[in-house]
Amino acid sequence: MSIVIEQPVEARLVAAAPRMQSITATLHYDRRDPFAVRMTFPAPATLEGVDVCWTFARDLLTAGLHDAEGDGDVRVRPYGYDRTVLEFHAPEGTAIVHVHSAEIRRFLEAAGELVPAGLEHLQLDLDRDLAELMGDALY
């Protein structure tokens, strides 16, 4: 069974210009990091000219499909009937993208099949993680 899900999504960058540019971003879920999702934007769509990856809570993405959520660097909210807005706040500025809600739902369903919501803690090996942390502290 796979431990990673990657799903391309069409993201529309919101800019000052009236026309929005579409890019293909990728949503990632890895059961080794069961509480998080990542969204990667390709180099041509970023100011730095390199791939940019944002990591945030799977719960944030789930809740943001229905209500405005988040008060930190990542915020998610519904927009109209079929879109979800994701805002990414950084010192360099804010990126706002629209994604079809159905694509996000499909991604979250696949992640839920891999690790059901509420059972993420079963994927963690706290004893191993603590041993690694303590081992690093001893040297």
GROMACS .gro file of N, CA and C in nm:
model
  417
    1MET      N    1   0.084  -0.119   0.000
    1MET     CA    2   0.000   0.000   0.000
    1MET      C    3   0.088   0.125   0.000
    2SER      N    4   0.052   0.220  -0.081
    2SER     CA    5   0.126   0.345  -0.090
    2SER      C    6   0.120   0.421   0.043
    3ILE      N    7   0.225   0.494   0.072
    3ILE     CA    8   0.223   0.577   0.192
    3ILE      C    9   0.217   0.725   0.158
    4VAL      N   10   0.220   0.757   0.029
    4VAL     CA   11   0.218   0.897  -0.015
    4VAL      C   12   0.113   0.914  -0.124
    5ILE      N   13   0.040   1.024  -0.116
    5ILE     CA   14  -0.056   1.061  -0.220
    5ILE      C   15  -0.010   1.194  -0.277
    6GLU      N   16  -0.004   1.202  -0.408
    6GLU     CA   17   0.024   1.328  -0.476
    6GLU      C   18  -0.084   1.349  -0.580
    7GLN      N   19  -0.144   1.467  -0.578
    7GLN     CA   20  -0.252   1.497  -0.671
    7GLN      C   21  -0.232   1.635  -0.730
    8PRO      N   22  -0.216   1.645  -0.862
    8PRO     CA   23  -0.212   1.777  -0.924
    8PRO      C   24  -0.349   1.844  -0.917
    9VAL      N   25  -0.349   1.974  -0.897
    9VAL     CA   26  -0.473   2.052  -0.896
    9VAL      C   27  -0.451   2.178  -0.979
   10GLU      N   28  -0.557   2.223  -1.043
   10GLU     CA   29  -0.550   2.349  -1.115
   10GLU      C   30  -0.572   2.461  -1.014
   11ALA      N   31  -0.473   2.548  -1.003
   11ALA     CA   32  -0.481   2.661  -0.911
   11ALA      C   33  -0.480   2.789  -0.994
   12ARG      N   34  -0.571   2.878  -0.962
   12ARG     CA   35  -0.575   3.007  -1.032
   12ARG      C   36  -0.519   3.113  -0.940
   13LEU      N   37  -0.411   3.174  -0.981
   13LEU     CA   38  -0.349   3.280  -0.903
   13LEU      C   39  -0.433   3.406  -0.914
   14VAL      N   40  -0.464   3.466  -0.801
   14VAL     CA   41  -0.540   3.591  -0.800
   14VAL      C   42  -0.439   3.704  -0.797
   15ALA      N   43  -0.449   3.793  -0.895
   15ALA     CA   44  -0.357   3.906  -0.905
   15ALA      C   45  -0.437   4.034  -0.923
   16ALA      N   46  -0.366   4.145  -0.929
   16ALA     CA   47  -0.433   4.273  -0.949
   16ALA      C   48  -0.497   4.282  -1.088
   17ALA      N   49  -0.440   4.209  -1.184
   17ALA     CA   50  -0.496   4.211  -1.319
   17ALA      C   51  -0.630   4.138  -1.319
   18PRO      N   52  -0.720   4.176  -1.410
   18PRO     CA   53  -0.852   4.113  -1.411
   18PRO      C   54  -0.849   3.966  -1.448
   19ARG      N   55  -0.749   3.921  -1.521
   19ARG     CA   56  -0.743   3.781  -1.563
   19ARG      C   57  -0.655   3.703  -1.466
   20MET      N   58  -0.704   3.587  -1.425
   20MET     CA   59  -0.627   3.503  -1.335
   20MET      C   60  -0.545   3.402  -1.415
   21GLN      N   61  -0.422   3.380  -1.373
   21GLN     CA   62  -0.335   3.284  -1.437
   21GLN      C   63  -0.354   3.147  -1.373
   22SER      N   64  -0.369   3.042  -1.456
   22SER     CA   65  -0.380   2.906  -1.403
   22SER      C   66  -0.243   2.841  -1.398
   23ILE      N   67  -0.219   2.766  -1.293
   23ILE     CA   68  -0.097   2.687  -1.280
   23ILE      C   69  -0.138   2.549  -1.229
   24THR      N   70  -0.049   2.455  -1.243
   24THR     CA   71  -0.073   2.324  -1.184
   24THR      C   72   0.011   2.315  -1.058
   25ALA      N   73  -0.057   2.310  -0.946
   25ALA     CA   74   0.009   2.290  -0.817
   25ALA      C   75  -0.013   2.144  -0.778
   26THR      N   76   0.059   2.097  -0.678
   26THR     CA   77   0.045   1.958  -0.636
   26THR      C   78   0.017   1.950  -0.487
   27LEU      N   79  -0.087   1.877  -0.452
   27LEU     CA   80  -0.118   1.847  -0.312
   27LEU      C   81  -0.051   1.714  -0.278
   28HIS      N   82   0.012   1.708  -0.159
   28HIS     CA   83   0.083   1.589  -0.113
   28HIS      C   84   0.031   1.549   0.024
   29TYR      N   85   0.021   1.420   0.046
   29TYR     CA   86  -0.010   1.366   0.179
   29TYR      C   87   0.079   1.245   0.201
   30ASP      N   88   0.144   1.240   0.316
   30ASP     CA   89   0.235   1.131   0.350
   30ASP      C   90   0.194   1.079   0.487
   31ARG      N   91   0.162   0.951   0.495
   31ARG     CA   92   0.113   0.900   0.624
   31ARG      C   93   0.221   0.900   0.730
   32ARG      N   94   0.348   0.920   0.694
   32ARG     CA   95   0.453   0.934   0.795
   32ARG      C   96   0.445   1.069   0.866
   33ASP      N   97   0.371   1.163   0.808
   33ASP     CA   98   0.345   1.295   0.868
   33ASP      C   99   0.194   1.315   0.862
   34PRO      N  100   0.118   1.237   0.940
   34PRO     CA  101  -0.025   1.220   0.916
   34PRO      C  102  -0.115   1.340   0.943
   35PHE      N  103  -0.066   1.440   1.013
   35PHE     CA  104  -0.150   1.557   1.042
   35PHE      C  105  -0.135   1.666   0.937
   36ALA      N  106  -0.040   1.651   0.845
   36ALA     CA  107  -0.005   1.759   0.754
   36ALA      C  108  -0.036   1.726   0.609
   37VAL      N  109  -0.058   1.831   0.531
   37VAL     CA  110  -0.060   1.823   0.385
   37VAL      C  111   0.041   1.926   0.335
   38ARG      N  112   0.088   1.905   0.214
   38ARG     CA  113   0.178   2.002   0.151
   38ARG      C  114   0.118   2.043   0.017
   39MET      N  115   0.140   2.166  -0.018
   39MET     CA  116   0.100   2.216  -0.150
   39MET      C  117   0.224   2.277  -0.213
   40THR      N  118   0.261   2.224  -0.329
   40THR     CA  119   0.382   2.269  -0.397
   40THR      C  120   0.344   2.345  -0.523
   41PHE      N  121   0.407   2.460  -0.538
   41PHE     CA  122   0.388   2.545  -0.656
   41PHE      C  123   0.512   2.537  -0.743
   42PRO      N  124   0.495   2.522  -0.874
   42PRO     CA  125   0.611   2.507  -0.962
   42PRO      C  126   0.690   2.637  -0.977
   43ALA      N  127   0.817   2.622  -1.010
   43ALA     CA  128   0.909   2.735  -1.020
   43ALA      C  129   0.857   2.851  -1.105
   44PRO      N  130   0.798   2.827  -1.222
   44PRO     CA  131   0.753   2.940  -1.304
   44PRO      C  132   0.646   3.028  -1.237
   45ALA      N  133   0.579   2.975  -1.136
   45ALA     CA  134   0.472   3.050  -1.070
   45ALA      C  135   0.519   3.123  -0.945
   46THR      N  136   0.647   3.116  -0.913
   46THR     CA  137   0.695   3.176  -0.789
   46THR      C  138   0.789   3.293  -0.816
   47LEU      N  139   0.796   3.383  -0.720
   47LEU     CA  140   0.885   3.498  -0.733
   47LEU      C  141   1.032   3.457  -0.733
   48GLU      N  142   1.063   3.349  -0.660
   48GLU     CA  143   1.201   3.304  -0.646
   48GLU      C  144   1.249   3.224  -0.766
   49GLY      N  145   1.156   3.175  -0.850
   49GLY     CA  146   1.194   3.093  -0.964
   49GLY      C  147   1.232   2.951  -0.926
   50VAL      N  148   1.189   2.907  -0.808
   50VAL     CA  149   1.212   2.769  -0.762
   50VAL      C  150   1.079   2.716  -0.709
   51ASP      N  151   1.067   2.583  -0.704
   51ASP     CA  152   0.947   2.525  -0.645
   51ASP      C  153   0.931   2.575  -0.502
   52VAL      N  154   0.808   2.608  -0.465
   52VAL     CA  155   0.778   2.653  -0.329
   52VAL      C  156   0.675   2.558  -0.270
   53CYS      N  157   0.703   2.511  -0.149
   53CYS     CA  158   0.616   2.415  -0.084
   53CYS      C  159   0.567   2.473   0.049
   54TRP      N  160   0.437   2.468   0.070
   54TRP     CA  161   0.376   2.510   0.196
   54TRP      C  162   0.322   2.386   0.267
   55THR      N  163   0.346   2.376   0.396
   55THR     CA  164   0.295   2.266   0.476
   55THR      C  165   0.197   2.322   0.577
   56PHE      N  166   0.081   2.255   0.588
   56PHE     CA  167  -0.021   2.301   0.682
   56PHE      C  168  -0.107   2.184   0.723
   57ALA      N  169  -0.195   2.205   0.819
   57ALA     CA  170  -0.274   2.097   0.877
   57ALA      C  171  -0.380   2.044   0.780
   58ARG      N  172  -0.394   1.913   0.776
   58ARG     CA  173  -0.500   1.852   0.697
   58ARG      C  174  -0.636   1.899   0.747
   59ASP      N  175  -0.649   1.914   0.880
   59ASP     CA  176  -0.775   1.963   0.937
   59ASP      C  177  -0.809   2.103   0.887
   60LEU      N  178  -0.708   2.187   0.867
   60LEU     CA  179  -0.731   2.322   0.816
   60LEU      C  180  -0.791   2.317   0.676
   61LEU      N  181  -0.735   2.231   0.592
   61LEU     CA  182  -0.787   2.219   0.456
   61LEU      C  183  -0.929   2.165   0.457
   62THR      N  184  -0.955   2.067   0.541
   62THR     CA  185  -1.089   2.008   0.551
   62THR      C  186  -1.191   2.111   0.598
   63ALA      N  187  -1.159   2.180   0.707
   63ALA     CA  188  -1.253   2.279   0.762
   63ALA      C  189  -1.273   2.397   0.668
   64GLY      N  190  -1.168   2.436   0.595
   64GLY     CA  191  -1.176   2.550   0.505
   64GLY      C  192  -1.267   2.529   0.385
   65LEU      N  193  -1.306   2.405   0.360
   65LEU     CA  194  -1.404   2.380   0.253
   65LEU      C  195  -1.541   2.435   0.289
   66HIS      N  196  -1.567   2.450   0.421
   66HIS     CA  197  -1.701   2.488   0.468
   66HIS      C  198  -1.708   2.626   0.531
   67ASP      N  199  -1.600   2.670   0.596
   67ASP     CA  200  -1.597   2.799   0.665
   67ASP      C  201  -1.457   2.858   0.653
   68ALA      N  202  -1.447   2.989   0.673
   68ALA     CA  203  -1.315   3.052   0.674
   68ALA      C  204  -1.237   3.000   0.794
   69GLU      N  205  -1.115   2.951   0.769
   69GLU     CA  206  -1.032   2.892   0.873
   69GLU      C  207  -0.889   2.943   0.861
   70GLY      N  208  -0.822   2.948   0.973
   70GLY     CA  209  -0.681   2.984   0.975
   70GLY      C  210  -0.661   3.129   1.012
   71ASP      N  211  -0.561   3.154   1.092
   71ASP     CA  212  -0.527   3.292   1.127
   71ASP      C  213  -0.376   3.313   1.124
   72GLY      N  214  -0.306   3.220   1.064
   72GLY     CA  215  -0.161   3.230   1.055
   72GLY      C  216  -0.117   3.250   0.912
   73ASP      N  217  -0.012   3.178   0.873
   73ASP     CA  218   0.045   3.191   0.740
   73ASP      C  219  -0.043   3.133   0.630
   74VAL      N  220  -0.127   3.035   0.666
   74VAL     CA  221  -0.215   2.972   0.567
   74VAL      C  222  -0.359   2.988   0.613
   75ARG      N  223  -0.442   3.035   0.521
   75ARG     CA  224  -0.585   3.054   0.548
   75ARG      C  225  -0.663   2.991   0.434
   76VAL      N  226  -0.776   2.931   0.468
   76VAL     CA  227  -0.857   2.860   0.369
   76VAL      C  228  -1.003   2.898   0.389
   77ARG      N  229  -1.075   2.919   0.277
   77ARG     CA  230  -1.217   2.952   0.289
   77ARG      C  231  -1.289   2.913   0.160
   78PRO      N  232  -1.418   2.885   0.173
   78PRO     CA  233  -1.496   2.856   0.052
   78PRO      C  234  -1.516   2.984  -0.029
   79TYR      N  235  -1.533   2.969  -0.159
   79TYR     CA  236  -1.558   3.082  -0.248
   79TYR      C  237  -1.662   3.038  -0.350
   80GLY      N  238  -1.782   3.087  -0.333
   80GLY     CA  239  -1.889   3.049  -0.424
   80GLY      C  240  -1.924   2.903  -0.406
   81TYR      N  241  -1.984   2.847  -0.508
   81TYR     CA  242  -2.034   2.710  -0.501
   81TYR      C  243  -1.924   2.605  -0.516
   82ASP      N  244  -1.827   2.631  -0.603
   82ASP     CA  245  -1.735   2.524  -0.640
   82ASP      C  246  -1.587   2.556  -0.626
   83ARG      N  247  -1.554   2.660  -0.554
   83ARG     CA  248  -1.412   2.694  -0.539
   83ARG      C  249  -1.376   2.711  -0.392
   84THR      N  250  -1.248   2.690  -0.366
   84THR     CA  251  -1.192   2.713  -0.234
   84THR      C  252  -1.073   2.806  -0.251
   85VAL      N  253  -1.061   2.904  -0.163
   85VAL     CA  254  -0.951   2.999  -0.167
   85VAL      C  255  -0.848   2.958  -0.063
   86LEU      N  256  -0.723   2.953  -0.104
   86LEU     CA  257  -0.612   2.932  -0.013
   86LEU      C  258  -0.524   3.056  -0.018
   87GLU      N  259  -0.495   3.111   0.099
   87GLU     CA  260  -0.408   3.229   0.109
   87GLU      C  261  -0.280   3.186   0.179
   88PHE      N  262  -0.167   3.223   0.120
   88PHE     CA  263  -0.037   3.192   0.176
   88PHE      C  264   0.034   3.324   0.206
   89HIS      N  265   0.057   3.350   0.334
   89HIS     CA  266   0.115   3.476   0.379
   89HIS      C  267   0.262   3.457   0.415
   90ALA      N  268   0.349   3.537   0.355
   90ALA     CA  269   0.492   3.533   0.381
   90ALA      C  270   0.543   3.677   0.390
   91PRO      N  271   0.662   3.697   0.445
   91PRO     CA  272   0.716   3.833   0.451
   91PRO      C  273   0.725   3.900   0.313
   92GLU      N  274   0.745   3.820   0.208
   92GLU     CA  275   0.758   3.875   0.073
   92GLU      C  276   0.625   3.918   0.015
   93GLY      N  277   0.515   3.871   0.072
   93GLY     CA  278   0.384   3.905   0.021
   93GLY      C  279   0.285   3.792   0.042
   94THR      N  280   0.169   3.807  -0.017
   94THR     CA  281   0.062   3.709  -0.002
   94THR      C  282   0.026   3.652  -0.138
   95ALA      N  283   0.015   3.520  -0.143
   95ALA     CA  284  -0.032   3.453  -0.264
   95ALA      C  285  -0.172   3.403  -0.236
   96ILE      N  286  -0.263   3.432  -0.327
   96ILE     CA  287  -0.402   3.386  -0.314
   96ILE      C  288  -0.433   3.301  -0.435
   97VAL      N  289  -0.480   3.179  -0.410
   97VAL     CA  290  -0.513   3.089  -0.519
   97VAL      C  291  -0.654   3.033  -0.501
   98HIS      N  292  -0.721   3.010  -0.612
   98HIS     CA  293  -0.852   2.944  -0.614
   98HIS      C  294  -0.830   2.803  -0.668
   99VAL      N  295  -0.892   2.706  -0.602
   99VAL     CA  296  -0.884   2.567  -0.645
   99VAL      C  297  -1.027   2.513  -0.648
  100HIS      N  298  -1.058   2.428  -0.745
  100HIS     CA  299  -1.190   2.364  -0.747
  100HIS      C  300  -1.206   2.282  -0.620
  101SER      N  301  -1.314   2.305  -0.549
  101SER     CA  302  -1.340   2.233  -0.424
  101SER      C  303  -1.346   2.083  -0.446
  102ALA      N  304  -1.397   2.040  -0.560
  102ALA     CA  305  -1.407   1.896  -0.588
  102ALA      C  306  -1.268   1.831  -0.591
  103GLU      N  307  -1.168   1.903  -0.642
  103GLU     CA  308  -1.032   1.849  -0.644
  103GLU      C  309  -0.978   1.832  -0.502
  104ILE      N  310  -1.008   1.929  -0.417
  104ILE     CA  311  -0.963   1.920  -0.277
  104ILE      C  312  -1.036   1.806  -0.208
  105ARG      N  313  -1.166   1.795  -0.230
  105ARG     CA  314  -1.241   1.685  -0.168
  105ARG      C  315  -1.187   1.548  -0.211
  106ARG      N  316  -1.156   1.534  -0.340
  106ARG     CA  317  -1.102   1.408  -0.392
  106ARG      C  318  -0.968   1.376  -0.323
  107PHE      N  319  -0.884   1.477  -0.308
  107PHE     CA  320  -0.756   1.459  -0.241
  107PHE      C  321  -0.777   1.417  -0.095
  108LEU      N  322  -0.867   1.487  -0.026
  108LEU     CA  323  -0.891   1.455   0.116
  108LEU      C  324  -0.953   1.317   0.133
  109GLU      N  325  -1.036   1.275   0.039
  109GLU     CA  326  -1.092   1.139   0.044
  109GLU      C  327  -0.982   1.035   0.031
  110ALA      N  328  -0.889   1.057  -0.061
  110ALA     CA  329  -0.778   0.964  -0.078
  110ALA      C  330  -0.690   0.962   0.047
  111ALA      N  331  -0.665   1.079   0.104
  111ALA     CA  332  -0.586   1.085   0.228
  111ALA      C  333  -0.659   1.014   0.341
  112GLY      N  334  -0.792   1.028   0.345
  112GLY     CA  335  -0.873   0.961   0.447
  112GLY      C  336  -0.874   0.811   0.433
  113GLU      N  337  -0.861   0.762   0.310
  113GLU     CA  338  -0.850   0.618   0.290
  113GLU      C  339  -0.715   0.566   0.339
  114LEU      N  340  -0.613   0.648   0.320
  114LEU     CA  341  -0.479   0.610   0.364
  114LEU      C  342  -0.468   0.616   0.517
  115VAL      N  343  -0.515   0.728   0.574
  115VAL     CA  344  -0.517   0.747   0.720
  115VAL      C  345  -0.649   0.816   0.754
  116PRO      N  346  -0.743   0.742   0.813
  116PRO     CA  347  -0.871   0.803   0.847
  116PRO      C  348  -0.855   0.920   0.944
  117ALA      N  349  -0.933   1.025   0.922
  117ALA     CA  350  -0.931   1.141   1.012
  117ALA      C  351  -0.964   1.094   1.153
  118GLY      N  352  -0.889   1.144   1.249
  118GLY     CA  353  -0.908   1.105   1.388
  118GLY      C  354  -0.819   0.990   1.430
  119LEU      N  355  -0.758   0.922   1.333
  119LEU     CA  356  -0.669   0.810   1.366
  119LEU      C  357  -0.523   0.839   1.327
  120GLU      N  358  -0.493   0.964   1.304
  120GLU     CA  359  -0.358   1.002   1.263
  120GLU      C  360  -0.253   0.960   1.367
  121HIS      N  361  -0.290   0.970   1.493
  121HIS     CA  362  -0.195   0.938   1.601
  121HIS      C  363  -0.145   0.794   1.594
  122LEU      N  364  -0.221   0.704   1.533
  122LEU     CA  365  -0.179   0.565   1.522
  122LEU      C  366  -0.061   0.547   1.426
  123GLN      N  367  -0.035   0.647   1.343
  123GLN     CA  368   0.077   0.640   1.248
  123GLN      C  369   0.208   0.682   1.312
  124LEU      N  370   0.200   0.745   1.428
  124LEU     CA  371   0.320   0.798   1.493
  124LEU      C  372   0.389   0.690   1.575
  125ASP      N  373   0.520   0.691   1.574
  125ASP     CA  374   0.600   0.602   1.658
  125ASP      C  375   0.673   0.691   1.758
  126LEU      N  376   0.603   0.729   1.863
  126LEU     CA  377   0.658   0.824   1.959
  126LEU      C  378   0.781   0.769   2.031
  127ASP      N  379   0.784   0.639   2.057
  127ASP     CA  380   0.901   0.581   2.123
  127ASP      C  381   1.025   0.596   2.036
  128ARG      N  382   1.013   0.567   1.907
  128ARG     CA  383   1.125   0.582   1.815
  128ARG      C  384   1.168   0.728   1.805
  129ASP      N  385   1.069   0.817   1.790
  129ASP     CA  386   1.100   0.959   1.778
  129ASP      C  387   1.170   1.011   1.903
  130LEU      N  388   1.123   0.969   2.020
  130LEU     CA  389   1.186   1.012   2.145
  130LEU      C  390   1.326   0.956   2.157
  131ALA      N  391   1.345   0.829   2.119
  131ALA     CA  392   1.478   0.768   2.123
  131ALA      C  393   1.574   0.843   2.031
  132GLU      N  394   1.527   0.881   1.911
  132GLU     CA  395   1.611   0.958   1.820
  132GLU      C  396   1.646   1.093   1.879
  133LEU      N  397   1.549   1.158   1.939
  133LEU     CA  398   1.573   1.289   2.001
  133LEU      C  399   1.672   1.277   2.116
  134MET      N  400   1.653   1.179   2.201
  134MET     CA  401   1.742   1.161   2.315
  134MET      C  402   1.881   1.119   2.269
  135GLY      N  403   1.887   1.035   2.166
  135GLY     CA  404   2.016   0.993   2.113
  135GLY      C  405   2.094   1.111   2.059
  136ASP      N  406   2.024   1.202   1.992
  136ASP     CA  407   2.090   1.323   1.941
  136ASP      C  408   2.137   1.411   2.055
  137ALA      N  409   2.065   1.413   2.165
  137ALA     CA  410   2.100   1.499   2.278
  137ALA      C  411   2.222   1.445   2.353
  138LEU      N  412   2.245   1.314   2.344
  138LEU     CA  413   2.356   1.255   2.416
  138LEU      C  414   2.491   1.280   2.350
  139TYR      N  415   2.490   1.318   2.225
  139TYR     CA  416   2.617   1.335   2.153
  139TYR      C  417   2.652   1.478   2.136
   0.00000   0.00000   0.00000
